[in-house]
Coordinates of C-alpha atoms and ligand atoms in Angstrom, one line a residue:
M254 CA 0.0 0.0 0.0
N255 CA 1.4 3.4 -0.9
E256 CA 1.3 6.3 1.6
T257 CA -1.7 8.0 -0.1
V258 CA -3.8 4.8 0.0
K259 CA -2.9 4.2 3.7
A260 CA -3.9 7.8 4.6
A261 CA -7.3 7.3 2.9
A262 CA -7.8 4.0 4.7
R263 CA -7.1 5.7 8.1
A264 CA -9.4 8.7 7.4
P265 CA -12.9 8.3 9.0
N266 CA -15.5 7.7 6.3
T267 CA -17.9 10.3 7.7
A268 CA -20.2 10.1 4.7
S269 CA -21.2 6.5 5.6
L270 CA -22.6 7.4 9.0
A271 CA -26.3 8.2 8.9
V272 CA -25.6 11.2 11.2
H273 CA -23.3 12.5 8.5
G274 CA -25.8 12.0 5.6
G275 CA -25.0 8.3 4.9
E276 CA -27.5 5.5 4.5
P277 CA -29.2 4.5 7.8
V278 CA -29.1 0.9 8.9
R279 CA -32.9 0.9 9.2
K280 CA -35.0 2.6 6.5
T281 CA -38.4 2.0 8.1
P282 CA -39.5 3.3 11.5
M283 CA -39.3 1.0 14.5
P284 CA -42.7 -0.7 15.1
P285 CA -45.1 1.4 17.2
R286 CA -46.4 -0.3 20.3
I287 CA -50.2 -0.1 19.6
A288 CA -50.8 -1.6 23.0
L289 CA -54.5 -1.0 22.7
G290 CA -55.8 -3.6 20.2
E291 CA -58.8 -5.8 19.7
D292 CA -58.6 -7.4 23.1
E293 CA -58.6 -4.0 24.8
R294 CA -61.5 -2.9 22.6
R295 CA -63.5 -6.0 23.7
M296 CA -62.7 -5.4 27.3
V297 CA -63.8 -1.8 27.2
L298 CA -67.1 -2.8 25.6
E299 CA -67.5 -5.3 28.4
V300 CA -67.1 -2.6 31.0
L301 CA -69.6 -0.3 29.2
D302 CA -72.2 -3.2 29.0
H303 CA -71.5 -4.1 32.6
Y304 CA -72.3 -0.6 33.9
A305 CA -75.1 0.1 31.4
E306 CA -76.9 -2.9 32.8
R307 CA -76.5 -1.5 36.3
K308 CA -77.5 2.0 35.1
V309 CA -74.4 3.7 36.6
D310 CA -71.2 5.1 35.1
P311 CA -67.9 3.1 35.5
G312 CA -65.8 4.7 38.2
Y313 CA -62.9 3.1 40.1
Q314 CA -62.4 0.3 42.7
G315 CA -65.1 -1.6 40.9
A316 CA -65.6 -5.1 39.6
F317 CA -62.9 -4.9 36.9
E318 CA -60.3 -3.4 39.2
K319 CA -60.8 -6.4 41.5
I320 CA -60.2 -9.1 38.8
Y321 CA -56.5 -10.3 39.0
N322 CA -55.8 -7.6 41.4
V323 CA -54.4 -9.7 44.1
G324 CA -51.5 -8.6 46.3
P325 CA -50.5 -7.4 49.7
E326 CA -53.6 -5.1 49.9
Q327 CA -55.9 -8.1 49.6
F328 CA -53.8 -9.9 52.3
A329 CA -54.3 -6.9 54.6
E330 CA -58.1 -6.9 54.0
R331 CA -58.4 -10.5 55.2
I332 CA -56.7 -9.9 58.6
T333 CA -59.0 -10.5 61.6
P334 CA -58.2 -10.9 65.3
N335 CA -58.4 -14.6 64.6
V336 CA -55.4 -14.6 62.3
S337 CA -52.2 -15.8 64.0
A338 CA -50.3 -17.1 61.0
A339 CA -50.4 -17.0 57.3
I340 CA -49.1 -19.6 54.8
I341 CA -47.9 -17.9 51.6
V342 CA -47.4 -20.2 48.7
H343 CA -44.9 -19.1 46.0
A344 CA -46.9 -20.9 43.3
A345 CA -45.9 -22.1 39.8
G346 CA -42.3 -20.9 40.3
Y347 CA -43.1 -17.3 41.0
A348 CA -42.2 -15.3 44.1
T349 CA -45.1 -13.5 45.6
Q350 CA -44.8 -9.9 46.8
I351 CA -43.6 -11.5 50.0
D352 CA -41.7 -8.5 51.4
K353 CA -44.9 -6.4 51.6
I354 CA -46.9 -9.2 53.0
V355 CA -44.3 -9.8 55.7
E356 CA -44.3 -6.1 56.5
I357 CA -48.1 -6.1 57.0
A358 CA -48.0 -9.4 58.9
R359 CA -45.4 -8.0 61.4
Q360 CA -47.6 -5.0 62.1
H361 CA -50.3 -7.4 63.3
G362 CA -48.0 -9.9 65.1
I363 CA -48.8 -12.5 62.4
K364 CA -46.2 -15.2 61.7
V365 CA -45.5 -15.9 58.0
I366 CA -44.8 -19.4 56.8
E367 CA -43.4 -19.4 53.2
D368 CA -44.2 -22.5 51.2
C369 CA -41.5 -22.6 48.6
S370 CA -42.1 -26.1 47.3
Q371 CA -42.9 -24.9 43.8
A372 CA -40.3 -22.2 43.5
H373 CA -36.9 -23.2 44.9
F374 CA -34.5 -20.2 44.6
A375 CA -37.0 -18.0 42.8
R376 CA -36.1 -14.5 43.8
H377 CA -38.0 -11.4 44.8
K378 CA -36.0 -8.2 44.8
A379 CA -32.8 -10.2 44.5
K380 CA -33.5 -12.3 47.6
P381 CA -34.5 -16.0 47.4
V382 CA -37.9 -17.0 48.5
G383 CA -37.9 -18.5 52.0
T384 CA -35.7 -15.8 53.5
F385 CA -38.5 -13.3 54.1
G386 CA -40.9 -14.9 56.5
D387 CA -40.5 -16.5 59.9
I388 CA -40.1 -20.0 58.6
A389 CA -40.0 -21.6 55.2
A390 CA -40.9 -25.1 53.9
F391 CA -39.5 -26.7 50.7
S392 CA -40.8 -30.0 49.4
T393 CA -37.9 -31.9 47.9
M394 CA -39.9 -34.8 46.4
Y395 CA -38.6 -36.2 43.2
R396 CA -40.3 -33.8 40.8
K397 CA -39.0 -30.6 42.6
A398 CA -36.1 -28.5 41.2
H399 CA -34.2 -29.5 44.4
M400 CA -34.9 -33.1 45.4
T401 CA -33.7 -35.4 48.0
G402 CA -35.0 -38.6 46.6
P403 CA -38.6 -40.0 46.2
S404 CA -39.9 -37.9 49.1
G405 CA -38.5 -35.3 51.4
G406 CA -38.5 -31.7 52.6
I407 CA -36.5 -28.9 54.0
V408 CA -37.4 -26.3 56.7
Y409 CA -35.5 -23.0 56.9
S410 CA -35.6 -20.3 59.5
T411 CA -33.3 -17.6 60.8
N412 CA -35.2 -17.6 64.1
L413 CA -33.4 -20.1 66.3
D414 CA -36.5 -20.7 68.6
I415 CA -38.7 -21.4 65.7
F416 CA -36.2 -23.6 64.0
R417 CA -35.8 -25.7 67.2
S418 CA -39.5 -26.0 67.6
A419 CA -39.6 -27.4 64.0
L420 CA -36.8 -29.8 64.9
V421 CA -38.7 -31.1 67.9
H422 CA -41.8 -31.6 65.8
S423 CA -39.9 -33.4 63.0
D424 CA -38.2 -35.9 65.2
R425 CA -40.4 -37.4 68.0
G426 CA -40.0 -34.4 70.3
K427 CA -36.3 -34.6 70.7
P428 CA -34.4 -31.5 71.8
R429 CA -31.1 -32.5 70.1
W430 CA -29.4 -29.2 70.9
R431 CA -29.6 -29.6 74.7
D432 CA -26.7 -30.9 76.7
D433 CA -29.0 -32.9 78.9
F434 CA -30.7 -34.6 76.0
D435 CA -30.3 -38.3 75.9
D436 CA -31.4 -40.1 72.7
R437 CA -32.1 -43.3 74.7
N438 CA -34.2 -41.6 77.4
P439 CA -37.6 -40.4 76.1
S440 CA -38.3 -38.6 79.4
T441 CA -35.9 -35.9 78.1
Y442 CA -38.0 -35.3 75.0
L443 CA -40.2 -32.2 74.9
A444 CA -43.4 -33.2 73.2
P445 CA -45.3 -35.9 71.4
A446 CA -44.4 -35.8 67.7
L447 CA -44.0 -37.9 64.6
N448 CA -40.9 -39.2 63.0
H449 CA -40.2 -37.0 59.9
H450 CA -36.5 -36.9 60.2
T451 CA -34.3 -37.5 57.2
D452 CA -31.4 -39.9 56.6
E453 CA -27.9 -40.0 55.1
I454 CA -28.9 -41.3 51.7
S455 CA -31.6 -38.6 51.2
C456 CA -29.2 -35.9 52.4
A457 CA -26.5 -37.1 50.0
I458 CA -28.9 -37.1 47.1
G459 CA -30.1 -33.7 48.2
L460 CA -26.5 -32.3 48.1
A461 CA -25.9 -33.6 44.6
S462 CA -29.2 -32.1 43.4
L463 CA -28.5 -28.8 45.2
R464 CA -25.1 -28.4 43.5
R465 CA -26.9 -28.8 40.2
L466 CA -29.7 -26.5 41.1
P467 CA -28.5 -23.3 39.3
A468 CA -28.1 -25.3 36.1
T469 CA -31.4 -27.0 36.6
I470 CA -33.2 -23.6 37.0
V471 CA -31.4 -22.2 33.9
S472 CA -32.4 -25.2 31.8
R473 CA -36.0 -25.0 32.9
L474 CA -36.1 -21.2 32.3
A475 CA -34.7 -21.8 28.8
F476 CA -37.4 -24.2 27.9
V477 CA -40.1 -21.9 29.2
S478 CA -38.7 -18.9 27.4
D479 CA -38.6 -20.9 24.1
F480 CA -42.1 -22.3 24.6
V481 CA -43.6 -18.9 25.4
A482 CA -42.2 -17.4 22.2
R483 CA -43.3 -20.3 20.1
L484 CA -46.8 -20.3 21.6
Y485 CA -47.2 -16.6 21.1
D486 CA -46.3 -17.0 17.4
A487 CA -48.5 -20.0 16.7
S488 CA -51.5 -20.1 18.9
E489 CA -54.8 -18.2 18.5
V490 CA -56.5 -19.8 21.5
C491 CA -53.8 -20.3 24.2
R492 CA -51.4 -17.9 25.8
A493 CA -48.6 -18.4 28.2
Y494 CA -48.7 -17.5 31.9
R495 CA -46.3 -14.7 32.8
F496 CA -42.7 -15.6 32.6
M497 CA -39.9 -13.9 34.6
P498 CA -36.2 -14.7 34.6
T499 CA -36.2 -14.6 38.4
S500 CA -38.7 -17.5 38.6
S501 CA -37.9 -21.1 39.2
P502 CA -40.3 -23.1 37.0
F503 CA -41.9 -26.2 38.4
Y504 CA -44.9 -26.5 36.1
F505 CA -46.0 -23.9 33.6
P506 CA -49.6 -22.7 33.2
V507 CA -51.1 -22.2 29.8
I508 CA -54.2 -20.1 29.6
V509 CA -57.0 -21.1 27.3
D510 CA -59.5 -18.7 25.7
V511 CA -62.5 -20.7 26.8
D512 CA -64.9 -18.6 24.7
A513 CA -63.0 -19.5 21.5
I514 CA -63.3 -23.2 21.8
R515 CA -66.3 -25.5 21.4
C516 CA -65.4 -27.9 24.2
S517 CA -64.6 -27.5 27.9
K518 CA -61.1 -26.4 29.0
I519 CA -60.6 -29.8 30.6
E520 CA -61.5 -31.6 27.3
F521 CA -59.1 -29.3 25.5
A522 CA -56.3 -30.1 27.9
E523 CA -57.1 -33.8 27.8
A524 CA -56.8 -33.7 24.0
V525 CA -53.4 -32.0 24.3
R526 CA -52.3 -34.6 26.8
A527 CA -53.4 -37.4 24.4
E528 CA -50.9 -36.0 21.9
G529 CA -48.2 -37.1 24.3
I530 CA -47.7 -33.9 26.3
D531 CA -47.3 -34.3 30.0
L532 CA -49.7 -32.0 31.8
N533 CA -52.2 -31.4 34.6
T534 CA -55.6 -30.7 33.0
H535 CA -57.1 -29.0 36.1
Y536 CA -55.2 -27.8 39.2
K537 CA -57.1 -29.1 42.2
Y538 CA -54.8 -27.6 44.8
V539 CA -57.0 -24.5 45.4
V540 CA -57.2 -24.5 49.1
C541 CA -60.7 -22.9 49.5
E542 CA -62.2 -25.9 47.7
W543 CA -61.1 -28.5 50.3
P544 CA -63.9 -29.3 52.7
Y545 CA -61.7 -30.7 55.4
I546 CA -59.7 -27.5 55.8
R547 CA -62.5 -25.1 56.5
P548 CA -62.5 -25.5 60.3
Y549 CA -58.8 -24.4 60.3
L550 CA -59.3 -21.2 58.3
A551 CA -59.8 -17.8 60.0
D552 CA -62.9 -16.9 57.9
D553 CA -65.1 -18.0 55.0
F554 CA -61.9 -18.1 52.9
D555 CA -62.4 -17.9 49.1
T556 CA -60.0 -17.2 46.4
P557 CA -62.0 -16.3 43.3
N558 CA -59.0 -15.2 41.3
A559 CA -57.2 -18.5 41.9
R560 CA -60.4 -20.4 40.9
S561 CA -60.8 -18.2 37.8
I562 CA -57.3 -18.6 36.5
R563 CA -57.4 -22.4 37.3
D564 CA -60.7 -22.8 35.4
R565 CA -59.1 -21.3 32.3
S566 CA -55.7 -23.0 32.4
F567 CA -53.8 -26.3 32.3
N568 CA -50.3 -26.8 33.6
L569 CA -47.5 -28.2 31.5
Y570 CA -45.2 -30.3 33.5
L571 CA -41.6 -29.7 32.8
N572 CA -38.1 -30.6 33.9
E573 CA -34.5 -29.7 33.0
K574 CA -34.3 -32.3 30.3
Y575 CA -36.9 -30.5 28.3
G576 CA -35.3 -28.6 25.3
E577 CA -36.2 -27.1 22.0
Q578 CA -37.8 -30.3 20.6
E579 CA -40.2 -30.6 23.6
S580 CA -41.0 -26.9 23.2
R581 CA -41.8 -27.4 19.5
D582 CA -43.9 -30.5 20.3
C583 CA -45.9 -28.8 23.1
V584 CA -46.8 -26.0 20.8
K585 CA -47.5 -28.3 17.9
A586 CA -49.9 -30.4 20.0
I587 CA -51.7 -27.3 21.3
V588 CA -52.1 -25.8 17.8
K589 CA -53.3 -29.2 16.5
V590 CA -56.0 -29.4 19.2
E591 CA -57.1 -25.8 18.9
K592 CA -57.5 -26.2 15.1
H593 CA -60.0 -29.0 15.9
F594 CA -61.9 -27.3 18.7
K595 CA -61.7 -23.6 17.7
I596 CA -65.0 -21.9 17.0
A597 CA -65.0 -20.7 13.4
S598 CA -65.0 -16.9 13.4
Ligands
PLP679 C1 -47.0 -25.7 47.2 C2 -46.8 -27.1 47.7 N1 -46.7 -27.3 49.1 C3 -46.5 -28.5 49.6 C4 -46.3 -29.6 48.7 C5 -46.2 -30.9 49.4 O1 -45.0 -31.5 49.1 P1 -44.8 -33.0 49.5 O2 -45.6 -33.8 48.5 O3 -43.3 -33.2 49.4 O4 -45.2 -33.2 50.9 C6 -46.3 -29.4 47.4 C7 -46.1 -30.6 46.5 O5 -46.1 -30.5 45.3 C8 -46.6 -28.1 46.8 O6 -46.6 -27.9 45.5

């Protein structure tokens, strides 16, 4: 290269920058959001009909504000003098707004038990679930992100008294931390209690699973992320539940537009399952529906939002072995079924 050519090569090519009059990379505008589409139009018409029927104008804090609107405020509303403890479930891999719930609970002297069985190491504001309340429980049965064998569980607390009480109740009333405790002398035990204690084999399996847990969660998240994108592109009837990178997927809810199909949601989900997709057609763990539990609840407990979302969804089972092929197959099965059951528009 002679000197003149070298100098030209070093000189900035200002004309090629768009800011200097060159061709821009993108010649069409970026897509506008248009967040208000057909769905929103339909919902607004629903509001107008709802209030027209009642011969009043729509205001605020009404029926539509209440739908999905579940959070710490709803927890606060339910507190009565009978409430001494609250079990907060981090369901479907997602952390609840646990910090606010704990704050409200503390103001009322209410103990908070976090049930983290479906959300091991899901985070809320950068802190893992289980570290907010007074005590936390993690199921570690064989389907859970962290498992200790066929069946098992972990209890976590930073409060030593609470932790010791849990220890006593998990192991036949034994106060193992006390100097005068004698394993062979039941008269030194503190209370009648069952034998829920664990064993060396379960703990060793649990350690191996725990070491793999970050990778387990990343794989599960990768599957869910891929599935959500594919479902969004392909389905007209189903949409994915919310997805957050801070969650720890256990199962994944798929919401069905029940007005767009000519079968029940359960029949729809059964048809998807028959295509070879592992799923729960109808989540029956909605506490307010269990007759035996009613005497233990502080009031006439009902969770209409939980019932509502359950009635419109099925849950894909998943694990860390699921990859792109499983994601494709899940979406293919859903789309195949919805083509069959979709009401012609
Ligand atoms: C939220 C929640 N709590 C508790 C449990 C009970 O766990 P286990 O079957 O290990 O007793 C489960 C099991 O799936 C669960 O999902």
